[in-house]
Short mmCIF file of C-alpha atoms and ligand atoms in Angstrom, two decimals:
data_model
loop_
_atom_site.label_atom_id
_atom_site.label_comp_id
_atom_site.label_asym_id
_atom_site.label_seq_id
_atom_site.Cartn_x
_atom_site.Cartn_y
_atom_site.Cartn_z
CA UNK V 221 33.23 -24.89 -3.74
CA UNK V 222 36.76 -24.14 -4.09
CA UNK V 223 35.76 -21.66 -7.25
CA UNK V 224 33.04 -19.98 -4.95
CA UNK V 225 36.12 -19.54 -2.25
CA UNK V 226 38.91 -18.03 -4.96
CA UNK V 227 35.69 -15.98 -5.81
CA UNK V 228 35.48 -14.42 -2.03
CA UNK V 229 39.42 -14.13 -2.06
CA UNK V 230 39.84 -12.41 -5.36
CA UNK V 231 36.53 -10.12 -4.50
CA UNK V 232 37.85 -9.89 -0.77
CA UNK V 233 40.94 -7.55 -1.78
CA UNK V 234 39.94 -6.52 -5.06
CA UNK V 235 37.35 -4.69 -3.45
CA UNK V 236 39.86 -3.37 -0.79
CA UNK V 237 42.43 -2.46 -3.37
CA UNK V 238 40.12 -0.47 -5.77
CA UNK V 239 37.99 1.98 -3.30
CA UNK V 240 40.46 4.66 -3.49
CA UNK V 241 40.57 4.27 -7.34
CA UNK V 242 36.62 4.33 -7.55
CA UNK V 243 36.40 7.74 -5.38
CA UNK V 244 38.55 9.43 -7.78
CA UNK V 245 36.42 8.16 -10.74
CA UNK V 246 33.61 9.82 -8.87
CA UNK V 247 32.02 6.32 -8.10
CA UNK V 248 30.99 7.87 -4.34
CA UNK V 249 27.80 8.03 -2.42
CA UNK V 250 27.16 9.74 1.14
CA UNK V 251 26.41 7.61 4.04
CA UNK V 252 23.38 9.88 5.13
CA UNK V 253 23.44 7.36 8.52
CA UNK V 254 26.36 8.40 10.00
CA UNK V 255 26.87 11.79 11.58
CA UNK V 256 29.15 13.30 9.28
CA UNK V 257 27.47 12.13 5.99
CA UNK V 258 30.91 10.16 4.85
CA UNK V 259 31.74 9.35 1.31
CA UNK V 260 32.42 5.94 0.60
CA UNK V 261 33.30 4.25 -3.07
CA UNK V 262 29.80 3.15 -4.58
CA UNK V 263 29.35 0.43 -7.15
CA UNK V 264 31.38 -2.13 -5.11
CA UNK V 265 28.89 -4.51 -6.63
CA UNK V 266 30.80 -4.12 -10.25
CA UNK V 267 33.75 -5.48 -8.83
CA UNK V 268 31.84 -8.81 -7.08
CA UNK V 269 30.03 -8.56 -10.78
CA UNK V 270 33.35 -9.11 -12.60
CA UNK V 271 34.72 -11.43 -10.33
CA UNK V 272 32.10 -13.65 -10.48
CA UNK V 273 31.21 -13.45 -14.35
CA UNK V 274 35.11 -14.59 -15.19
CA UNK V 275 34.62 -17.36 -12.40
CA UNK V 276 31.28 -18.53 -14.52
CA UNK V 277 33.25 -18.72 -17.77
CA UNK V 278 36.00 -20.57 -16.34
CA UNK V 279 34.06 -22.84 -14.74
CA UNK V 280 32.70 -24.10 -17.88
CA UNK V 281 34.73 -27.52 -18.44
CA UNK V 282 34.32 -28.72 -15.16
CA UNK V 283 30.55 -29.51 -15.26
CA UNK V 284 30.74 -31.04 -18.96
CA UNK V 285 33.82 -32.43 -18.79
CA UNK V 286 32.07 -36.00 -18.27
CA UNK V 287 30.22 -35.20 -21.14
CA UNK V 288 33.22 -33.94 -23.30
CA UNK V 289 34.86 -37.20 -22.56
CA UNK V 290 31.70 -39.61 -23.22
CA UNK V 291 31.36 -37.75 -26.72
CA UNK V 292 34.64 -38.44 -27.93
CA UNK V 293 36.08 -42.54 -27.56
CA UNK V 294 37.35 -41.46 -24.14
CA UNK V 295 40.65 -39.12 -22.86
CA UNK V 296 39.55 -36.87 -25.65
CA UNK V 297 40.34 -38.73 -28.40
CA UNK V 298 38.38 -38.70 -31.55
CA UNK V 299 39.59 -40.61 -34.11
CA UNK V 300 37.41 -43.74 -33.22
CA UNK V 301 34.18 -41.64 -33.56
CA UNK V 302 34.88 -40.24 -36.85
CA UNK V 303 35.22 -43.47 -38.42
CA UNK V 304 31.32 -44.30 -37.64
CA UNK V 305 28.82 -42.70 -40.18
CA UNK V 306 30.47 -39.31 -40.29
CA UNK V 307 28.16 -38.03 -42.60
CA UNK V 308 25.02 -38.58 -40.48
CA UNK V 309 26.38 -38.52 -36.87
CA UNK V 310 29.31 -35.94 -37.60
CA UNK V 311 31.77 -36.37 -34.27
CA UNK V 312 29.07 -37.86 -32.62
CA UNK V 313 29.34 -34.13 -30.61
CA UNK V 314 25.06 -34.31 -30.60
CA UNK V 315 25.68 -36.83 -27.11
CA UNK V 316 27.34 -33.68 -26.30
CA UNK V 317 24.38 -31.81 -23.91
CA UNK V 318 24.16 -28.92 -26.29
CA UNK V 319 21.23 -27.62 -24.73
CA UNK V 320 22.51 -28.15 -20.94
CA UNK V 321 25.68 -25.78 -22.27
CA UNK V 322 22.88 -23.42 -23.79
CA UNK V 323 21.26 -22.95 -20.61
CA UNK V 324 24.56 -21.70 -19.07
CA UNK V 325 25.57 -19.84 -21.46
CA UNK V 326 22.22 -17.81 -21.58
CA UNK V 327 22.07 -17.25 -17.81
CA UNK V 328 25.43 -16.21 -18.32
CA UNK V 329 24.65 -14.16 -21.50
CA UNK V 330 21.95 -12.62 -19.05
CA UNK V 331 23.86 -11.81 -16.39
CA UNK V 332 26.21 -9.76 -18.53
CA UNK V 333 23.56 -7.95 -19.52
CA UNK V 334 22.23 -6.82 -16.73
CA UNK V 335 26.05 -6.24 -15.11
CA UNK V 336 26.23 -3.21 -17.98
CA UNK V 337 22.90 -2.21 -17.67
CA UNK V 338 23.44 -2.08 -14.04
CA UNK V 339 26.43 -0.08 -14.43
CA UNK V 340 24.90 2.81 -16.91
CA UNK V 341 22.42 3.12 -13.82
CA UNK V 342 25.43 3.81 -11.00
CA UNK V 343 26.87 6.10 -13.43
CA UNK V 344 24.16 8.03 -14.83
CA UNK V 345 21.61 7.79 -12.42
CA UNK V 346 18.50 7.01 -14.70
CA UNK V 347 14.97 7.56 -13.56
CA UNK V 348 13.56 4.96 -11.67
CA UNK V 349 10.82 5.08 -14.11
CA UNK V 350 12.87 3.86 -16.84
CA UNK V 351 15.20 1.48 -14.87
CA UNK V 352 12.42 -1.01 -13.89
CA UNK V 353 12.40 -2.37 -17.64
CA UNK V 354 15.74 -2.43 -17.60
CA UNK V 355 16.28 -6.47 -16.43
CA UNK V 356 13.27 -7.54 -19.22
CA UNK V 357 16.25 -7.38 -22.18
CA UNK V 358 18.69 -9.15 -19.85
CA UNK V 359 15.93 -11.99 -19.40
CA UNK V 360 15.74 -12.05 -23.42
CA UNK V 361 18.34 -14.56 -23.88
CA UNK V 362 17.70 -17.25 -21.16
CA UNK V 363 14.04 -17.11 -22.31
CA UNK V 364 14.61 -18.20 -25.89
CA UNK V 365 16.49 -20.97 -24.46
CA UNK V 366 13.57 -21.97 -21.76
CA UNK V 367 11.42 -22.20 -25.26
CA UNK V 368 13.69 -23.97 -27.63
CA UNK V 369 15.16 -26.68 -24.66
CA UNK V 370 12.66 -27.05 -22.14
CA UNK V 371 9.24 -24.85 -23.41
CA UNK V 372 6.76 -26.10 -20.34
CA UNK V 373 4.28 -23.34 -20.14
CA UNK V 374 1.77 -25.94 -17.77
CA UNK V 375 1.42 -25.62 -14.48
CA UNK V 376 -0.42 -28.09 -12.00
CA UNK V 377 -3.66 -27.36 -10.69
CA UNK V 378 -4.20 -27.70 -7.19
CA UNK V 379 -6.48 -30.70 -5.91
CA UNK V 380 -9.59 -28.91 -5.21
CA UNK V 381 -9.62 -26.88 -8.13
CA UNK V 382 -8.68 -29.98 -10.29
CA UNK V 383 -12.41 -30.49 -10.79
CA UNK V 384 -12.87 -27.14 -13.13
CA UNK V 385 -9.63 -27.01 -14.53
CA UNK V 386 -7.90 -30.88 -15.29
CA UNK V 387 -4.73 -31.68 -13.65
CA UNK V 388 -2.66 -29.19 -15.61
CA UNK V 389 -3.46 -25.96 -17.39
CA UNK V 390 -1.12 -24.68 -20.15
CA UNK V 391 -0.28 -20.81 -19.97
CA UNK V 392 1.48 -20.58 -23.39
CA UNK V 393 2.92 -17.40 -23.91
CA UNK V 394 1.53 -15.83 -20.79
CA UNK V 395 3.97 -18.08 -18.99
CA UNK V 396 6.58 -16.45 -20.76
CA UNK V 397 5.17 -12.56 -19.95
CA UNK V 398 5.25 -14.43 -15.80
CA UNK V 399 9.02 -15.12 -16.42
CA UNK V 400 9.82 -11.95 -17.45
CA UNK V 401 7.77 -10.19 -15.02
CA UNK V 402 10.01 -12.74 -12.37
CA UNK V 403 12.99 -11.15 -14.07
CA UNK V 404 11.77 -7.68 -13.82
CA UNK V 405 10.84 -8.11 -10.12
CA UNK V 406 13.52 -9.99 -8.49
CA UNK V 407 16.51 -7.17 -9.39
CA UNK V 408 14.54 -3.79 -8.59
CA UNK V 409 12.68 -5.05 -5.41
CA UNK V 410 16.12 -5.85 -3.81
CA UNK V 411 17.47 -2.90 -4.98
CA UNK V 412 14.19 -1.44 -3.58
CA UNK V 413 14.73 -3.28 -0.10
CA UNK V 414 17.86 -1.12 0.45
CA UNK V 415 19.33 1.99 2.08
CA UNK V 416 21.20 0.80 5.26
CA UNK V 417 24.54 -0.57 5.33
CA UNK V 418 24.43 -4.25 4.48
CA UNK V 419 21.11 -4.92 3.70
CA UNK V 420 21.39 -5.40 0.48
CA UNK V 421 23.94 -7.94 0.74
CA UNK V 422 22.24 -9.58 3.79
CA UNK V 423 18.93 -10.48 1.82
CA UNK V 424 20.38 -11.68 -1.16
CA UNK V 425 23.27 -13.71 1.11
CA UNK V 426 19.73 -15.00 2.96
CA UNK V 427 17.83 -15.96 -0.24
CA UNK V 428 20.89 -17.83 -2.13
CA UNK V 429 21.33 -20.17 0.86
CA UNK V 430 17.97 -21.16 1.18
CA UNK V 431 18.13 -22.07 -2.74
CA UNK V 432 21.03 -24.01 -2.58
CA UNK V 433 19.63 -25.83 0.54
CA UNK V 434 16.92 -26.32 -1.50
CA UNK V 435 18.77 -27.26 -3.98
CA UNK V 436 20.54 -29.77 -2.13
CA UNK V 437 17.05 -31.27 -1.35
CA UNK V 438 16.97 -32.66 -4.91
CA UNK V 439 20.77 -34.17 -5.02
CA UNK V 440 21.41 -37.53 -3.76
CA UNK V 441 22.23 -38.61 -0.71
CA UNK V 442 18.99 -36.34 0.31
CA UNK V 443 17.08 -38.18 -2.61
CA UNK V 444 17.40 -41.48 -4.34
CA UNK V 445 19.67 -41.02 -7.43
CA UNK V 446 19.13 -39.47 -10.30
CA UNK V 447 16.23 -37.56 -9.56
CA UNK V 448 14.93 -36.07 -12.54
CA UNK V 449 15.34 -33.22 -11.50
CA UNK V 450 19.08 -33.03 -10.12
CA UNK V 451 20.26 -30.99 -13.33
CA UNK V 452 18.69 -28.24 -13.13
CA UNK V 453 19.35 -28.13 -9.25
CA UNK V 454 22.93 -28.82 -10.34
CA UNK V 455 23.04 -25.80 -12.71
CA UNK V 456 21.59 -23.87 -9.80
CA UNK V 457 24.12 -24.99 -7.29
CA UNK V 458 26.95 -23.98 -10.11
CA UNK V 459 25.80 -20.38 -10.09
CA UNK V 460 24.65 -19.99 -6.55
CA UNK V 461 27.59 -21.36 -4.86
CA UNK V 462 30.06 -18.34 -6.23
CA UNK V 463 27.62 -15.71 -5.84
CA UNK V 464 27.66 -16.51 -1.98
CA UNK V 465 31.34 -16.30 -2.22
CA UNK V 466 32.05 -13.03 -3.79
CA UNK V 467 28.82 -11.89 -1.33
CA UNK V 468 30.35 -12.97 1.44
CA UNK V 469 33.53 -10.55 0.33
CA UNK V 470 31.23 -7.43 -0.03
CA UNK V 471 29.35 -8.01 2.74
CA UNK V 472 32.53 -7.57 5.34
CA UNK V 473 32.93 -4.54 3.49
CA UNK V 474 29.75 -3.45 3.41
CA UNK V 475 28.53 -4.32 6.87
CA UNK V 476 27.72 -1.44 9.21
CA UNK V 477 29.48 0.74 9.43
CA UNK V 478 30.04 0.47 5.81
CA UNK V 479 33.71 1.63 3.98
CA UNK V 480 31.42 0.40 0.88
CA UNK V 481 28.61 0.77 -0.51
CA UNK V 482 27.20 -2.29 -3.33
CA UNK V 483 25.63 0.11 -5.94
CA UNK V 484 22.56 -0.67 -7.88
CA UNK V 485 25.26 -2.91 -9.76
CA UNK V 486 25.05 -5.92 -7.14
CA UNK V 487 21.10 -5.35 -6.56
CA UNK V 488 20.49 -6.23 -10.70
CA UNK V 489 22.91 -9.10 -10.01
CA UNK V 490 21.71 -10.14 -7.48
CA UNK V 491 18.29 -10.49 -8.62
CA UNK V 492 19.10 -11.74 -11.65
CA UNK V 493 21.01 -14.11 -10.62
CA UNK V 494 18.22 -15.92 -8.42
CA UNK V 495 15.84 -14.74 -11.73
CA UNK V 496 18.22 -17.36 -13.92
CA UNK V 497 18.53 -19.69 -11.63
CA UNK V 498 14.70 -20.21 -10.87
CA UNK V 499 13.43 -20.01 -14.50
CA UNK V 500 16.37 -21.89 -16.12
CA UNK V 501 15.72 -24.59 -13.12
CA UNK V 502 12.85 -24.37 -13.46
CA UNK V 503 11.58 -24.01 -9.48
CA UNK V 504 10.79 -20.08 -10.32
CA UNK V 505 7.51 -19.98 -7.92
CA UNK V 506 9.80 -21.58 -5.00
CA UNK V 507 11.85 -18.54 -5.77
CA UNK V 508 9.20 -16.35 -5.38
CA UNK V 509 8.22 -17.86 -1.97
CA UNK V 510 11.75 -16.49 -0.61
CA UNK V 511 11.54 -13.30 -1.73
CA UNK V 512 8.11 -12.77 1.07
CA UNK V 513 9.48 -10.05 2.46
CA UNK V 514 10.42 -8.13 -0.86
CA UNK V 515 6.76 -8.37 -2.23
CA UNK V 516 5.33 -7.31 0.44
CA UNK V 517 7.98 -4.36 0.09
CA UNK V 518 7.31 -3.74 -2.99
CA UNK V 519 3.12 -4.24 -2.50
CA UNK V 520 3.63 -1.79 0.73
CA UNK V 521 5.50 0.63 -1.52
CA UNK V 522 2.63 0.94 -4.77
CA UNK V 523 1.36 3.95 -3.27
CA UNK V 524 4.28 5.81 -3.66
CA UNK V 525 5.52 4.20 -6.86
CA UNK V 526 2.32 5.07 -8.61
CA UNK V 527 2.30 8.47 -7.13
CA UNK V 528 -0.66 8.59 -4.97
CA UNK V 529 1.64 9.56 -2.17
CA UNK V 530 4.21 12.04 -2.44
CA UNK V 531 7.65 9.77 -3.13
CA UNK V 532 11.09 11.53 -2.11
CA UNK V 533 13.78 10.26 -4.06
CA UNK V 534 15.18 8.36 -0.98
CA UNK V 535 13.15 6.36 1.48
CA UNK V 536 15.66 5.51 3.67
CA UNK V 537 15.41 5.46 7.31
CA UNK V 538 16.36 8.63 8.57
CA UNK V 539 19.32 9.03 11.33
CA UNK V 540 19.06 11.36 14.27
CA UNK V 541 22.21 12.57 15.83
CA UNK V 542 21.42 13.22 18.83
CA UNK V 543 20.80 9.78 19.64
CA UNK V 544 22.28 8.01 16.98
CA UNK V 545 19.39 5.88 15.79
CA UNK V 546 17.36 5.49 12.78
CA UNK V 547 13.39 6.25 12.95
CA UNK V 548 10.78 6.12 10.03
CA UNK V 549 11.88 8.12 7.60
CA UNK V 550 8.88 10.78 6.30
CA UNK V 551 7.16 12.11 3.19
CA UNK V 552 5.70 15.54 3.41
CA UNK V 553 2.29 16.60 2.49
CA UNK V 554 3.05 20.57 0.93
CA UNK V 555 -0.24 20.12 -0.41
CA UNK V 556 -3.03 18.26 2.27
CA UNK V 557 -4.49 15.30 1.02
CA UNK V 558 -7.35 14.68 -0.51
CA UNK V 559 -10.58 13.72 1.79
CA UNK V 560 -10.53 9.79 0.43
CA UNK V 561 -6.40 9.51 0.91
CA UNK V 562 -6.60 10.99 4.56
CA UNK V 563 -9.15 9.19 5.27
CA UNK V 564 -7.31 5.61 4.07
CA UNK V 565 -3.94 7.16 5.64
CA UNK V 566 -6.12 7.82 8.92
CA UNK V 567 -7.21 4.01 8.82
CA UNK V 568 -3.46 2.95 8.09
CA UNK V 569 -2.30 5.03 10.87
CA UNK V 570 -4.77 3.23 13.15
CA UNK V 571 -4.07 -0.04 12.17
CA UNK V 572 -0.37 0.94 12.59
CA UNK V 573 1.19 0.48 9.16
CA UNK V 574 1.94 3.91 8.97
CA UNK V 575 2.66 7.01 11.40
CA UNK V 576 0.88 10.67 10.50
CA UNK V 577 1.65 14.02 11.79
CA UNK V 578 -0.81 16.41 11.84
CA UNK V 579 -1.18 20.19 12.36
CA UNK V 580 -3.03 22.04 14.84
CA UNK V 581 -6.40 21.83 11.99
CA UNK V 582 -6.01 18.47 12.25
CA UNK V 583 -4.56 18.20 8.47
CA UNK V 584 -1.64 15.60 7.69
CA UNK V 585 1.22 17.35 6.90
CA UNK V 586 3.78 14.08 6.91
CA UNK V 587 3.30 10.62 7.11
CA UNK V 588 6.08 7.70 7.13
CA UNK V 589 7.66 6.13 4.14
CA UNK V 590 5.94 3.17 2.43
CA UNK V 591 8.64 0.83 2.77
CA UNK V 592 9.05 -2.45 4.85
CA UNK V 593 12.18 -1.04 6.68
CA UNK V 594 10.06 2.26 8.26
CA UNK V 595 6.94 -0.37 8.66
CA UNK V 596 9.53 -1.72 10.92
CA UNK V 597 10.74 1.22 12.84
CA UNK V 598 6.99 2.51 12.92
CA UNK V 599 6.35 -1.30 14.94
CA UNK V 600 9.84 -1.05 17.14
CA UNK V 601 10.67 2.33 17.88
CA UNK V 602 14.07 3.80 16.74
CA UNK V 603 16.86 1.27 16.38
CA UNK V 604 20.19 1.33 15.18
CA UNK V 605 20.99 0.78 12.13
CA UNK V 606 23.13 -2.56 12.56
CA UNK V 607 20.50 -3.96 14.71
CA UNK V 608 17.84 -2.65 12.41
CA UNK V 609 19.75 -4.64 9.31
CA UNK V 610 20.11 -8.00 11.81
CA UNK V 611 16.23 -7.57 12.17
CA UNK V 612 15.75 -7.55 8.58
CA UNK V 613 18.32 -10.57 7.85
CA UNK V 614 15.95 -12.32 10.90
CA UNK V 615 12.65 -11.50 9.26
CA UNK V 616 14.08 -12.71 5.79
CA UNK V 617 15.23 -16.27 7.08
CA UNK V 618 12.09 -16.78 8.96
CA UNK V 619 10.14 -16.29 5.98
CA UNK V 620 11.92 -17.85 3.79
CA UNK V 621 12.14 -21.54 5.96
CA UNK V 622 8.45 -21.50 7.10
CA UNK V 623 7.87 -20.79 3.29
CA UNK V 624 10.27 -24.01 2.02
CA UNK V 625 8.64 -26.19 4.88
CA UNK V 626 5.18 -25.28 3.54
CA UNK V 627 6.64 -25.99 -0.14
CA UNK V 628 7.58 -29.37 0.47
CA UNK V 629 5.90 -30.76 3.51
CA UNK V 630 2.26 -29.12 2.83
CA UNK V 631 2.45 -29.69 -0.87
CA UNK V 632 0.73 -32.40 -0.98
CA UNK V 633 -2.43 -30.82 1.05
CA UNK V 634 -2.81 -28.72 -2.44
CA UNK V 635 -1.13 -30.50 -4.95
CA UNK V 636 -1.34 -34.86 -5.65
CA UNK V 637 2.78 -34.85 -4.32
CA UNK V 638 5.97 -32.81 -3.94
CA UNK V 639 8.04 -33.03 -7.01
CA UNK V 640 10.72 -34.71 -4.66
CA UNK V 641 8.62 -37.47 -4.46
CA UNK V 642 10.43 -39.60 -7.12
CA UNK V 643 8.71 -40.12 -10.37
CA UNK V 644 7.30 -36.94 -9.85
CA UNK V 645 6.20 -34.24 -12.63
CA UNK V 646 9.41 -31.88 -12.45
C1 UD1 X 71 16.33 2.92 -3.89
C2 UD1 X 71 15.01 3.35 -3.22
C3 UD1 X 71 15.19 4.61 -2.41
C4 UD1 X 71 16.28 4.39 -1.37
C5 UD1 X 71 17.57 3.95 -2.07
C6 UD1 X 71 18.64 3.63 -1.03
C7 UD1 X 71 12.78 3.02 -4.12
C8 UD1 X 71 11.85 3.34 -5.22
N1 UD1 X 71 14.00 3.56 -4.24
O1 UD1 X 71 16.63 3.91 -4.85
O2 UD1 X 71 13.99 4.96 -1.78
O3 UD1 X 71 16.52 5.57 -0.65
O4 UD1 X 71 17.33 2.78 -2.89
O5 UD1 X 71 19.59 2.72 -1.44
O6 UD1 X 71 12.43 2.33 -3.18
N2 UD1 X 71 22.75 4.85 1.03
C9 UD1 X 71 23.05 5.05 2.36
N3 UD1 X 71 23.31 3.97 3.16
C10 UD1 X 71 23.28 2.69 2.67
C11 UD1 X 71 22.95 2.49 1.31
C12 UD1 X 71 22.70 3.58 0.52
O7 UD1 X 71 23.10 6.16 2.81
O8 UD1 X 71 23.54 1.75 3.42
C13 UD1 X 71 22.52 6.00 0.16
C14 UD1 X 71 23.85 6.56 -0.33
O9 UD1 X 71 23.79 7.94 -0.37
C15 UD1 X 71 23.95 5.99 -1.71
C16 UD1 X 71 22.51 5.95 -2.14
O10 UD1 X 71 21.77 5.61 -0.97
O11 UD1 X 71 24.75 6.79 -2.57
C17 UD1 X 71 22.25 4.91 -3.20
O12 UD1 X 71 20.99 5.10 -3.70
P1 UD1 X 71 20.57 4.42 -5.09
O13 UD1 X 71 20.91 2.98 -5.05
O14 UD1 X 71 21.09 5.20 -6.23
O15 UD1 X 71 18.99 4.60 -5.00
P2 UD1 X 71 17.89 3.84 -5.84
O16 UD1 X 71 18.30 2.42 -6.05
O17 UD1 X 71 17.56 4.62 -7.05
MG1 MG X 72 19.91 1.23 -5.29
#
């Protein structure tokens, strides 16, 4: 806690401090929200990035330090270890938790990864089509570890289909392709959940406090101690904890209206960070049932992804001066659709998921964005765009604490008992 609070401090006015010097290495977007189209200093996120990386690496005694002490004869001296079967035991540094220090190090080893990766993107723009990728070689390393260290690739059946299946089924490697793919999601579909000021932040501020509530589910005095699985909800904790803080820095900054903007910098973080967390502690489908709102996002969004749609390079909600609110943004037809994707976009339109225009022969010549934030608009009417982010932030906590209540007091409907039970599988 006090590491996550020199995080927000040192991201706080390090973030304040470097805008100007960002703007005039180019690092600038337009705020196409605001009347005047403002440029702000973009990439905000690599600052939070580098904050909270150094805070990761010096945080690395305090969690071992029990366990640096207990491998050594105590204060950290070693003499009195050597002296016992050197040749077989060496320092007696195996009761060291090698594997518990592997695990950070690769989520750490990750995270850097994707911090560079995300910063080629902010400078260079790539293709969207080549960016998704991206986050699979950041998840490289903390997957080799999941195999050496922990390698589970079962997963529990559910009661009724126990019958067919036995209690567990084992995935092998295709448990390793769902990681990755958990890797590959989580960044792009908050950086795909984005375009007005602070929602970026917002979501991911949402999503790591439900974790390390969840989290906190799993540590004593919550659950009798140890549970077998407080570790890896301790590891979780350790890299949640200053992600809220240097979060919590960009979001006063980035908060409408924004002097910042986050970059697709923090959105890789972001994600990756909750990706680590939830493999290497091994709870990554609890993840996935906070991040509701961002599959159905990203599900909403296919259309245009795979290009059935037209897909403008932004989606964002678009702002009308004249009354200073956001409405669904639009893509246009140039060319009218074919017979089979009018006819769908007709149903859609009925069932309200999306809004078509049409012209006087009764062809579509612009229909709303595919994207959870116009769904929105499309079901409220114009908004602005702070209360429009609020809405979002509302949505996202909703979801995400029916979706932990089902998780742990329906669990047992589908499976025997919640893994808090004690004696559990974990
Ligand atoms: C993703 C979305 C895109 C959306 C964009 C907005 C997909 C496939 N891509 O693209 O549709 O328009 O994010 O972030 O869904 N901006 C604002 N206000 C904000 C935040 C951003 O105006 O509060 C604008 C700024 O001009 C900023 C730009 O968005 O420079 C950043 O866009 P970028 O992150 O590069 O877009 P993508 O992540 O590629
Ligand atoms: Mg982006």
């Amino acid at each position: 806690m006090a590491f996550s609070g020199i995080a927000f401090a040192v991201a706080y006015s390090m973030i304040r401090w470097l805008g100007p010097v960002f703007m005039k290495a180019g690092l600038k977007g337009k705020d196409m929200a605001k009347p005047r189209r403002p440029e702000i200093p973009e990439t905000m996120g690599a600052v939070c990035a580098v904050v909270y990386l150094l805070l990761l690496i010096a945080f690395i005694p305090f969690p071992f330090y029990k366990d640096i002490v207990a491998a050594t004869s105590g204060g950290g001296n070693r003499d009195v270890v050597l002296e016992t079967h050197p040749v077989e035991t060496g320092r007696f540094l195996h009761r060291f938790p090698h594997s518990k220090l592997a695990s950070y190090l690769s989520g750490l080893l990750s995270l850097q990864s994707i911090v560079i990766l995300g910063i080629g993107d902010d400078l260079l723009d790539i293709r969207w089509r080549h960016k998704v990728l991206i986050p699979a070689f950041g998840a490289i390393p903390m997957l080799i570890v999941y195999f050496v260290d922990f390698g589970v690739t079962h997963v529990v059946v559910p009661v009724p289909l126990q019958r067919y299946l036995g209690s567990f089924v084992d995935l092998g490697w295709l448990y390793y392709g769902y990681m990755a793919a958990v890797a590959i999601f989580c960044p792009n579909s908050i950086n795909m959940l984005a375009g007005i000021n602070g929602i970026e932040v917002a979501q991911s501020l949402v999503i790591a406090v439900l974790l390390i509530i969840n989290d906190a589910l799993y540590l004593a005095p919550m659950t009798p101690f140890p549970h077998p699985a407080m570790d890896s909800h301790l590891f979780s904790i350790y890299f949640l904890l200053p992600f809220v803080g240097v979060s919590l820095a960009l979001l006063c900054h980035n908060w409408y209206p924004s002097k910042v903007f986050v970059g697709d910098t923090y959105c890789y973080l972001a994600g990756m960070v909750f990706a680590v967390v939830g493999i290497l502690g091994h709870f990554s489908k609890t993840l996935l049932l906070l991040f509701i709102p961002q599959i159905f996002n990203f599900v909403f969004s296919t259309p245009q992804l795979f290009g059935i749609i037209p897909c403008p390079r932004h989606r964002l909600p678009k702002f009308n001066a004249v009354t200073g609110l956001l409405d669904a943004s639009v893509t246009e037809w140039t060319v009218p659709p074919s017979p089979l994707i009018a006819t769908i976009l007709e149903i859609l339109h009925r069932v309200r998921l999306v809004r078509v225009t049409k012209n006087k022969d009764g062809q579509i010549v612009e229909s709303t964005n595919l994207t959870i934030l116009n769904l929105w608009l499309v079901w409220t009417g114009p908004l602005r765009e702070d209360r429009l982010a609020l809405h979002m932030v509302a949505v996202q906590t909703v979801c995400g604490v029916i979706a932990l209540v089902i998780r742990h007091r329906l669990a047992f409907l589908v499976f025997r008992e919640d893994n808090r039970a004690f004696g559990a599988h974990v």
